[in-house]
């Protein structure tokens, strides 16, 4: 691009200062028009996706981590979509690694046979020469040259209008043999994670555009080491009972079971190493006083019963001691 | 002794059900300390950085917003802290209780009329036990216009808030881009009466940036207006683009709603919402997500 600018500006300068004759001016003008029309768009501010691995040589059964990066070439972008293609007979996909990703929220992060679809946003946009998009973990299945291709990629500028820019396709080749490669660290790299996922703030909301205006809960967090594996939720109208409730697998958005918003809610984020972060939401609405008194009386009666039983037991022990 | 034990057990059972009555509502969030410094920071470019050894892993943000304006810090797209800038527009906010790793932080300001700046976003690698400093942040000016449509030849007032006594550059975009300069007053307010005579009939955009003590902000939000045959006042009830649940914010809730409808045929209320608050092509696609990301408030 810089060479193009240099050539163009030099030629323009010659034309302006009259250092070339009329005949040459005509040809130079034609050249400039041709050059600008056909070549400049191909090189202008194109973002591109880079693929890297720790090594290019692997054995059958090795774990390969493909790291995908984006070079925005100076553009401020806020949305990206890409498609990663591979041959399922050569490579078996088994995990995503997005703990260090610049993508804050994934719209799509889905693996299908031979293809992985990825799209996500960065609120406020970002510009980087090497922004970490995601890591993809594969197991090698057969020997020979194996290809990972990134195609149909687009980015959208952070300009308020969603201006689209295409990204050129790219690919990466690894060689799989039966030879032992001692440089490759087999296994997932997130086993050493001892830290829980980041703190987060779940939010209850509702919209006429979703779930028939029912109250739902949204939540999202990151784990900076191994990445978030899954979320679990439990709800209870009474806080002491929350402890005894079973955790249920869930994902955001989650429709509240208690639509009166009178329940205590606990959301647990679990990372891939099993570390947990629990956030709690307290009821926005307090329960009716009569309900609280009724429950209190019920617990009181149970307490009295237990006290009576305990008293009898202690009395018997005391009598036996005498 | 026996009676004491029995009374304790009884009280325990009696009090357990009433325990929820005595607790405060509200979720737990990140531990944050926010301070408003009394004096202004130094000049510089569009945001600097630094770090120092510390017992606590933290990031400190400082810079200029608008006098007494709200300043919000987003951590990976979600509000992690907020503070109020000082009378001189200077702010400082610290985030602690962070793990080591890469973060995408964003900062934005909100003026006294609820107008928001664009997000200033930057990736930061946070190191364990180090206080990372992000300084010289210059939040973009807010912007508004007095007319949604101006009669060709009449003036349109372009105004907003920035740091006090800043030089403000206002761009009006049409086939030719016009640049005008003005200065903000002591409270950070600026105003430009722009003569619409040179503008073509149709739609135009305006945006502004500020310069103070050698520091230059980025351009702020792009605001549209029309040039036509009559004046139509801007009644100020414009929808916040991307806000799909009418809560005045663009955040994970709106993202979740949009993600639900992504690649699906729109039915019900989302049809009108898409037209009002997204790009109006009757579908939710990546352009809509980009608009949402641009208008994000956390």
XYZ file of C-alpha atoms in Angstrom:
620
model
C 0.000 0.000 0.000
C 2.811 2.394 0.890
C 4.550 1.664 -2.435
C 1.311 2.366 -4.282
C 0.952 5.678 -2.491
C 4.561 6.571 -3.327
C 4.192 5.763 -7.039
C 0.878 7.585 -7.328
C 1.995 10.702 -5.492
C 5.237 10.903 -7.527
C 3.337 10.636 -10.810
C 0.774 13.221 -9.700
C 3.594 15.541 -8.700
C 5.202 15.190 -12.158
C 1.881 15.963 -13.803
C 1.213 19.012 -11.646
C 4.689 20.490 -11.979
C 4.676 19.957 -15.749
C 7.875 17.920 -15.774
C 6.436 15.532 -18.359
C 5.299 16.394 -21.880
C 1.661 16.320 -23.057
C 1.893 12.898 -24.696
C 3.309 11.262 -21.571
C 0.801 13.108 -19.385
C -1.982 11.351 -21.277
C -0.459 7.908 -20.761
C 0.327 8.568 -17.108
C -3.239 9.734 -16.501
C -4.602 6.568 -18.118
C -2.174 4.497 -16.032
C -3.229 6.205 -12.803
C -6.910 5.672 -13.557
C -6.325 2.002 -14.411
C -4.069 1.456 -11.409
C -6.505 3.081 -8.965
C -9.587 1.339 -10.355
C -8.246 -2.182 -10.506
C -5.687 -2.438 -7.753
C -6.359 -0.024 -4.926
C -9.624 -1.700 -3.702
C -7.863 -5.067 -3.452
C -5.366 -3.789 -0.946
C -7.301 -1.146 0.924
C -7.581 -1.738 4.682
C -8.344 -5.455 4.395
C -8.502 -7.216 7.735
C -7.154 -10.741 7.762
C -7.220 -13.792 9.976
C -3.988 -15.474 11.016
C -3.700 -19.101 12.102
C -0.896 -20.376 14.314
C 0.026 -23.620 16.034
C 2.804 -24.546 18.440
C 4.335 -26.804 15.816
C 3.651 -27.926 12.253
C 4.570 -31.569 12.854
C 2.355 -33.932 14.811
C 1.693 -37.592 15.446
C -1.570 -39.425 15.079
C -3.553 -38.921 18.270
C -1.858 -35.663 19.176
C -3.840 -32.683 20.361
C -3.403 -29.666 18.075
C -4.353 -26.200 19.199
C -5.007 -23.825 16.310
C -4.897 -20.207 17.484
C -6.888 -17.775 15.339
C -5.934 -14.098 15.420
C -7.289 -11.097 13.575
C -5.330 -8.212 12.107
C -7.804 -5.371 11.615
C -5.287 -3.380 9.524
C -6.068 -0.214 11.420
C -9.853 -0.459 11.116
C -11.990 -0.217 14.240
C -14.260 -3.250 14.048
C -16.965 -4.483 16.424
C -18.420 -7.624 14.800
C -16.831 -10.579 13.100
C -18.044 -13.727 11.394
C -15.932 -16.561 10.104
C -16.205 -20.194 9.063
C -13.486 -22.727 9.814
C -13.400 -25.740 7.512
C -11.609 -29.040 8.095
C -11.912 -32.691 7.134
C -13.496 -34.757 9.907
C -11.619 -37.800 8.657
C -8.319 -36.044 9.375
C -9.074 -33.918 12.410
C -11.528 -34.449 15.245
C -12.688 -31.211 16.830
C -13.279 -31.384 20.573
C -13.056 -27.963 22.244
C -13.019 -24.162 22.017
C -10.609 -21.972 23.975
C -11.841 -18.388 24.295
C -10.507 -17.360 27.704
C -8.219 -14.735 26.149
C -10.483 -13.788 23.256
C -11.161 -10.172 22.329
C -14.715 -11.280 21.539
C -16.899 -10.397 24.515
C -20.130 -12.035 23.387
C -20.493 -14.894 20.932
C -23.493 -14.853 18.647
C -22.584 -18.230 17.243
C -19.911 -20.664 18.364
C -20.977 -23.920 16.880
C -19.141 -26.992 15.624
C -20.653 -29.177 12.915
C -19.062 -31.993 10.928
C -16.280 -30.442 8.817
C -17.131 -26.863 9.794
C -17.112 -24.492 12.767
C -19.244 -21.344 12.616
C -18.090 -18.388 14.647
C -19.527 -14.902 15.059
C -19.323 -12.412 17.895
C -19.118 -8.806 18.965
C -16.739 -6.487 20.790
C -18.791 -3.590 22.221
C -17.114 -0.310 21.340
C -14.961 -1.995 18.736
C -11.267 -2.715 18.689
C -8.289 -2.361 16.386
C -5.352 -4.715 16.660
C -2.590 -6.210 14.567
C -2.989 -9.518 16.379
C -6.184 -9.764 18.380
C -6.828 -13.208 19.832
C -10.081 -14.557 18.389
C -10.249 -18.134 19.606
C -8.299 -21.357 19.979
C -9.622 -24.547 18.430
C -8.569 -27.941 19.796
C -8.380 -30.915 17.457
C -7.130 -34.466 17.685
C -5.223 -35.774 14.682
C -6.763 -38.939 13.236
C -4.600 -39.918 10.279
C -1.190 -39.218 8.808
C -0.409 -36.843 5.969
C -0.962 -33.133 5.294
C -3.962 -31.720 7.144
C -5.601 -28.420 6.315
C -7.563 -25.905 8.331
C -9.205 -23.263 6.155
C -10.832 -20.023 7.208
C -13.362 -18.742 4.669
C -16.448 -16.566 4.174
C -15.188 -14.178 6.835
C -16.459 -10.654 7.291
C -15.956 -7.861 9.797
C -18.252 -4.923 10.515
C -16.887 -1.499 11.284
C -17.653 0.284 14.543
C -19.272 3.174 12.676
C -22.865 2.900 13.885
C -24.082 1.636 10.523
C -22.565 -1.828 10.424
C -20.453 -1.284 7.345
C -19.223 -4.656 6.094
C -15.664 -5.522 5.055
C -14.737 -8.869 3.572
C -11.756 -10.827 4.853
C -9.628 -12.890 2.469
C -9.653 -16.663 2.967
C -6.639 -18.223 4.623
C -5.465 -21.715 5.455
C -2.903 -23.535 7.560
C -1.248 -26.883 6.975
C 0.164 -29.338 9.481
C 1.969 -32.555 8.792
C 0.897 -35.644 10.718
C 3.199 -38.619 10.846
C 3.730 -41.675 13.005
C 7.026 -40.244 14.178
C 7.227 -39.169 17.824
C 7.420 -35.395 18.199
C 8.646 -34.539 21.684
C 8.026 -30.771 21.191
C 4.303 -31.199 21.233
C 2.663 -30.946 24.631
C -0.062 -33.496 24.566
C -3.294 -32.781 26.398
C -5.320 -29.732 27.130
C -3.424 -26.791 28.554
C -6.072 -25.742 31.051
C -5.500 -28.429 33.661
C -3.398 -26.085 35.813
C -6.207 -23.547 36.247
C -6.719 -22.915 39.968
C -8.701 -19.681 39.713
C -12.519 -19.456 39.537
C -14.285 -17.616 36.712
C -14.590 -13.831 36.930
C -17.242 -12.194 39.089
C -20.362 -11.273 37.151
C -23.674 -9.486 37.536
C -26.724 -11.412 36.362
C -29.669 -9.286 35.288
C -33.399 -9.988 35.307
C -35.415 -8.453 32.512
C -38.362 -8.991 30.248
C -39.393 -7.903 26.799
C -42.462 -8.213 24.667
C -40.073 -9.421 21.979
C -38.957 -12.517 23.870
C -40.578 -15.432 25.746
C -44.062 -13.853 25.690
C -42.931 -11.076 28.014
C -41.934 -13.530 30.745
C -39.172 -12.555 33.161
C -35.826 -13.991 32.176
C -32.307 -13.908 33.515
C -29.185 -13.096 31.518
C -25.631 -13.754 32.660
C -22.185 -14.070 31.202
C -18.689 -14.263 32.571
C -15.198 -15.193 31.531
C -12.534 -17.408 32.960
C -9.089 -16.091 32.139
C -7.339 -19.453 32.343
C -9.300 -22.468 31.124
C -12.520 -20.756 30.013
C -16.074 -21.202 31.228
C -17.417 -24.708 30.810
C -21.065 -24.337 31.837
C -23.549 -22.623 34.114
C -25.858 -24.018 36.797
C -28.892 -22.362 38.376
C -31.201 -22.916 41.310
C -34.154 -20.928 42.579
C -35.930 -20.974 45.906
C -38.555 -18.793 47.523
C -36.841 -19.262 50.889
C -33.160 -18.657 51.342
C -32.488 -21.561 53.752
C -33.995 -23.932 51.197
C -31.722 -22.628 48.457
C -28.876 -24.552 50.043
C -30.753 -27.843 49.679
C -32.006 -27.256 46.125
C -30.300 -29.132 43.318
C -28.295 -27.275 40.728
C -29.703 -27.503 37.215
C -27.725 -27.040 34.028
C -28.724 -23.849 32.282
C -27.717 -21.191 29.838
C -28.447 -17.524 29.260
C -31.167 -16.344 28.723
C -32.981 -18.394 31.402
C -36.744 -18.080 31.942
C -37.446 -17.675 35.654
C -39.508 -20.440 37.190
C -40.875 -17.981 39.712
C -42.381 -15.252 37.537
C -43.355 -13.251 40.635
C -39.636 -12.516 41.164
C -39.950 -13.487 44.837
C -37.246 -16.130 44.787
C -33.613 -16.263 45.701
C -31.534 -17.260 42.700
C -28.026 -18.664 42.637
C -26.023 -18.874 39.422
C -22.868 -20.948 39.327
C -20.250 -20.563 36.606
C -17.919 -23.547 36.323
C -14.655 -23.421 34.434
C -13.113 -26.296 32.500
C -10.928 -27.205 35.455
C -13.923 -27.395 37.770
C -13.396 -24.110 39.639
C -16.654 -22.394 40.539
C -17.965 -18.866 40.938
C -21.397 -18.389 42.479
C -23.387 -15.155 42.215
C -26.704 -14.655 43.967
C -29.720 -12.552 43.222
C -32.105 -11.578 45.965
C -35.852 -11.167 45.502
C -36.897 -7.793 44.175
C -40.269 -8.231 45.816
C -40.582 -9.193 49.476
C -43.126 -11.876 50.241
C -46.491 -10.884 51.753
C -46.286 -10.501 55.532
C -49.004 -13.118 56.115
C -46.964 -15.648 54.116
C -43.835 -14.901 56.123
C -45.723 -15.192 59.438
C -47.339 -18.476 58.354
C -43.994 -19.975 57.433
C -42.521 -18.667 60.677
C -45.264 -20.317 62.717
C -44.822 -23.586 60.814
C -41.096 -23.578 61.501
C -41.796 -22.638 65.097
C -44.076 -25.647 65.543
C -41.477 -27.926 63.986
C -38.938 -26.398 66.335
C -41.165 -27.041 69.324
C -41.631 -30.643 68.274
C -37.911 -31.156 67.872
C -37.296 -29.425 71.166
C -39.754 -31.772 72.848
C -38.084 -34.818 71.313
C -34.651 -33.533 72.294
C -35.875 -32.830 75.788
C -37.188 -36.401 76.105
C -33.910 -37.841 74.858
C -31.824 -35.721 77.195
C -34.108 -36.565 80.077
C -33.723 -40.275 79.370
C -29.946 -39.957 79.182
C -29.989 -38.043 82.430
C -32.119 -40.732 84.124
C -29.817 -43.470 82.838
C -26.830 -41.600 84.266
C -28.499 -41.360 87.675
C -27.174 -26.226 81.056
C -29.693 -28.572 79.500
C -32.278 -25.789 79.366
C -29.791 -23.445 77.705
C -29.164 -26.022 74.984
C -32.873 -26.548 74.446
C -33.570 -22.812 74.238
C -30.731 -22.386 71.722
C -32.092 -25.147 69.500
C -35.575 -23.708 69.732
C -34.423 -20.168 68.887
C -32.445 -21.495 65.965
C -35.507 -23.163 64.474
C -37.721 -20.171 65.150
C -35.343 -17.649 63.588
C -34.327 -19.538 60.420
C -37.531 -18.795 58.474
C -37.371 -15.108 59.360
C -33.780 -14.764 58.218
C -34.703 -13.788 54.623
C -36.708 -10.851 55.979
C -33.580 -9.200 57.325
C -31.286 -9.369 54.352
C -30.755 -6.662 51.775
C -31.749 -7.175 48.152
C -29.146 -6.823 45.434
C -26.586 -8.971 43.634
C -22.932 -9.170 44.493
C -20.588 -7.400 42.123
C -16.915 -6.624 41.614
C -15.111 -4.872 44.452
C -14.503 -1.361 43.248
C -12.923 1.727 44.676
C -13.631 4.961 42.880
C -12.212 8.352 43.699
C -12.539 11.814 42.237
C -9.217 13.621 42.235
C -9.149 17.304 43.115
C -6.691 18.431 40.461
C -6.455 17.905 36.725
C -4.262 15.367 35.014
C -1.533 16.065 32.518
C -1.893 16.358 28.787
C -0.991 13.719 26.271
C -2.399 11.635 23.478
C -5.414 9.423 23.287
C -4.751 7.331 26.353
C -1.573 6.221 28.064
C -0.595 3.391 30.332
C 1.741 2.297 33.071
C 2.073 -0.148 35.894
C 3.503 -0.532 39.340
C 4.023 -3.446 41.702
C 1.181 -3.890 44.131
C -0.274 -6.446 46.519
C -3.584 -6.183 44.694
C -4.146 -6.923 41.011
C -5.919 -3.832 39.754
C -6.382 -1.369 36.924
C -6.707 2.381 37.422
C -8.356 4.506 34.750
C -7.996 8.268 34.630
C -8.682 11.056 32.189
C -11.206 13.692 31.207
C -14.975 13.456 30.741
C -17.422 16.342 31.386
C -17.830 18.322 34.620
C -19.739 16.256 37.207
C -20.705 13.706 34.569
C -21.147 9.995 35.148
C -18.288 7.834 33.914
C -18.734 4.102 33.397
C -16.085 1.390 33.124
C -17.005 -1.787 31.258
C -15.036 -4.976 31.778
C -15.471 -7.375 28.861
C -18.656 -5.583 27.842
C -20.349 -5.394 31.252
C -20.439 -2.471 33.685
C -17.821 -3.042 36.354
C -17.674 0.417 37.947
C -18.944 3.953 37.685
C -17.983 7.276 39.166
C -18.629 11.002 38.911
C -16.060 13.267 37.288
C -14.867 16.303 39.185
C -15.905 19.905 38.375
C -12.854 20.081 36.119
C -14.066 16.949 34.238
C -11.191 14.833 35.558
C -12.012 11.300 36.707
C -10.198 8.372 38.228
C -11.610 4.895 38.781
C -9.895 1.755 40.048
C -10.927 -1.831 39.506
C -9.516 -4.509 41.745
C -10.137 -8.191 42.484
C -9.088 -9.118 38.948
C -7.417 -12.268 37.708
C -4.359 -12.216 35.486
C -5.241 -12.251 31.800
C -6.453 -10.299 28.810
C -9.383 -7.946 29.307
C -11.274 -5.641 27.007
C -12.076 -2.496 28.995
C -14.330 0.302 27.780
C -14.997 3.762 29.163
C -17.839 6.123 28.377
C -19.392 9.256 29.808
C -22.959 10.397 30.241
C -23.767 14.102 30.460
C -26.407 15.817 32.578
C -29.010 15.363 29.815
C -28.422 11.620 29.599
C -26.515 11.876 26.323
C -23.807 9.261 26.071
C -20.379 9.364 24.469
C -19.052 6.614 22.278
C -17.199 3.813 24.003
C -13.450 4.164 24.279
C -12.289 0.539 24.173
C -8.862 -0.926 24.731
C -7.509 -4.414 25.392
C -5.303 -4.643 28.494
C -3.246 -7.519 29.799
C -3.557 -7.517 33.577
C -0.598 -8.977 35.442
C -0.983 -10.650 38.812
C 0.057 -8.332 41.669
C 0.470 -5.293 39.432
C -1.548 -2.086 39.391
C -1.978 -1.264 35.701
C -2.637 2.408 34.974
C -4.572 3.615 31.951
C -4.274 7.381 31.895
C -4.975 10.361 29.627
C -8.322 8.986 28.501
C -10.234 11.778 26.762
C -13.883 10.795 26.513
C -15.531 11.915 23.287
C -17.950 14.883 23.437
C -21.689 14.281 23.537
C -23.662 15.779 20.686
C -27.221 16.843 19.894
C -29.093 19.041 17.398
C -32.088 21.328 17.889
C -33.850 20.214 14.703
C -34.356 16.807 13.182
C -34.936 18.649 9.889
C -33.637 22.107 9.033
C -35.060 24.318 6.297
C -32.336 24.863 3.719
C -30.687 28.178 4.466
C -31.644 28.240 8.163
C -29.277 27.533 11.007
C -29.148 24.259 12.871
C -27.777 24.324 16.418
C -25.225 21.598 17.143
C -24.363 21.317 20.815
C -23.163 18.994 23.567
C -20.742 18.604 26.473
C -17.016 18.057 26.756
C -14.198 19.148 29.053
C -14.291 22.870 29.985
C -12.509 25.358 27.715
C -11.757 22.782 25.031
C -11.411 23.515 21.343
C -14.217 21.606 19.640
C -14.131 20.554 15.991
C -17.541 19.842 14.482
C -17.822 17.950 11.228
C -20.926 18.119 9.057
C -20.865 15.394 6.479
C -22.429 15.695 3.061
C -20.761 15.132 -0.333
C -18.367 17.779 0.961
C -17.310 17.555 4.611
C -17.534 20.877 6.466
C -15.448 21.525 9.565
C -16.278 24.274 12.058
C -14.513 25.208 15.289
C -15.949 26.371 18.556
C -14.931 26.394 22.218
C -16.610 24.854 25.224
C -17.497 27.093 28.157
C -16.500 26.682 31.801
C -19.113 23.994 32.347
C -18.049 22.060 29.266
C -21.022 23.060 27.114
C -20.459 23.925 23.472
C -22.767 25.295 20.784
C -22.420 25.925 17.069
C -25.077 27.502 14.886
C -24.377 25.913 11.541
C -25.654 27.646 8.403
C -27.305 24.947 6.283
C -27.050 27.013 3.050
C -24.201 24.996 1.518
C -25.808 21.645 2.272
C -27.761 19.654 -0.307
C -31.321 18.634 0.385
C -31.505 15.225 2.078
C -29.819 13.463 4.941
C -26.607 14.584 6.631
C -24.525 13.622 9.618
C -22.608 15.528 12.225
C -20.024 14.559 14.845
C -17.575 16.352 17.108
C -14.224 15.937 18.798
C -12.370 18.011 21.383
C -8.821 19.158 22.002
C -7.409 20.360 25.303
C -3.820 20.892 26.379
C -2.502 18.843 23.484
C -4.881 15.946 24.096
C -7.326 15.190 21.296
C -10.374 12.998 21.705
C -11.695 10.702 19.022
C -14.825 11.712 17.138
C -17.957 11.093 19.172
C -21.336 9.747 18.139
C -22.551 10.376 14.623
C -25.900 12.166 14.633
C -28.182 12.414 11.624
C -30.404 15.303 10.500
C -32.259 16.261 7.335
C -32.179 19.362 5.160
C -35.620 20.009 3.695
C -38.257 22.629 2.999
C -39.310 23.220 6.585
C -37.931 23.131 10.095
C -38.880 20.215 12.307
C -37.765 20.513 15.910
C -35.886 17.666 17.510
C -38.300 16.588 20.245
C -35.628 14.511 21.915
C -37.618 11.270 22.048
C -35.317 9.444 19.699
C -34.926 5.785 20.513
C -31.579 4.512 21.673
C -30.492 2.314 18.807
C -30.037 -1.264 19.922
C -32.242 -0.925 23.019
C -34.728 -3.738 22.424
C -36.293 -3.925 25.900
C -36.899 -0.185 26.466
C -34.703 0.115 29.547
C -32.517 2.913 28.152
C -29.497 0.632 28.001
C -27.897 -1.522 25.356
C -26.426 -4.544 27.073
C -26.480 -8.320 27.422
C -30.286 -8.309 27.672
C -30.655 -6.695 24.242
C -27.930 -8.934 22.868
C -29.824 -11.983 24.159
C -33.055 -10.826 22.509
C -31.285 -10.214 19.208
C -29.407 -13.514 19.440
C -32.711 -15.339 19.960
C -34.062 -13.913 16.673
C -30.809 -14.249 14.735
C -31.457 -16.030 11.419
C -35.131 -16.540 12.365
C -38.263 -15.099 10.765
C -39.371 -12.192 12.926
C -42.837 -12.350 14.469
C -44.660 -10.176 16.983
C -43.228 -7.062 18.635
C -39.676 -7.652 17.468
C -40.734 -6.602 13.950
C -41.393 -3.017 15.066
C -38.385 -2.999 17.361
C -36.122 -4.012 14.496
C -37.434 -1.159 12.357
C -37.265 1.416 15.171
C -33.975 0.500 16.767
C -31.892 -1.492 14.328
C -31.336 -1.150 10.603
C -34.957 -1.760 9.595
C -34.446 -4.560 7.080
C -36.958 -6.824 8.872
C -34.371 -9.375 9.907
C -31.766 -9.722 12.638
C -28.353 -10.151 11.128
C -24.785 -9.168 11.858
C -25.365 -5.558 10.783
C -27.857 -5.272 13.650
C -25.333 -6.718 16.087
C -22.769 -4.202 14.852
C -25.220 -1.339 15.459
C -25.839 -2.764 18.918
C -22.111 -3.022 19.667
C -21.605 0.613 18.584
C -24.382 1.855 20.907
C -23.452 -0.461 23.783
C -23.844 0.985 27.291
C -23.308 -2.162 29.364
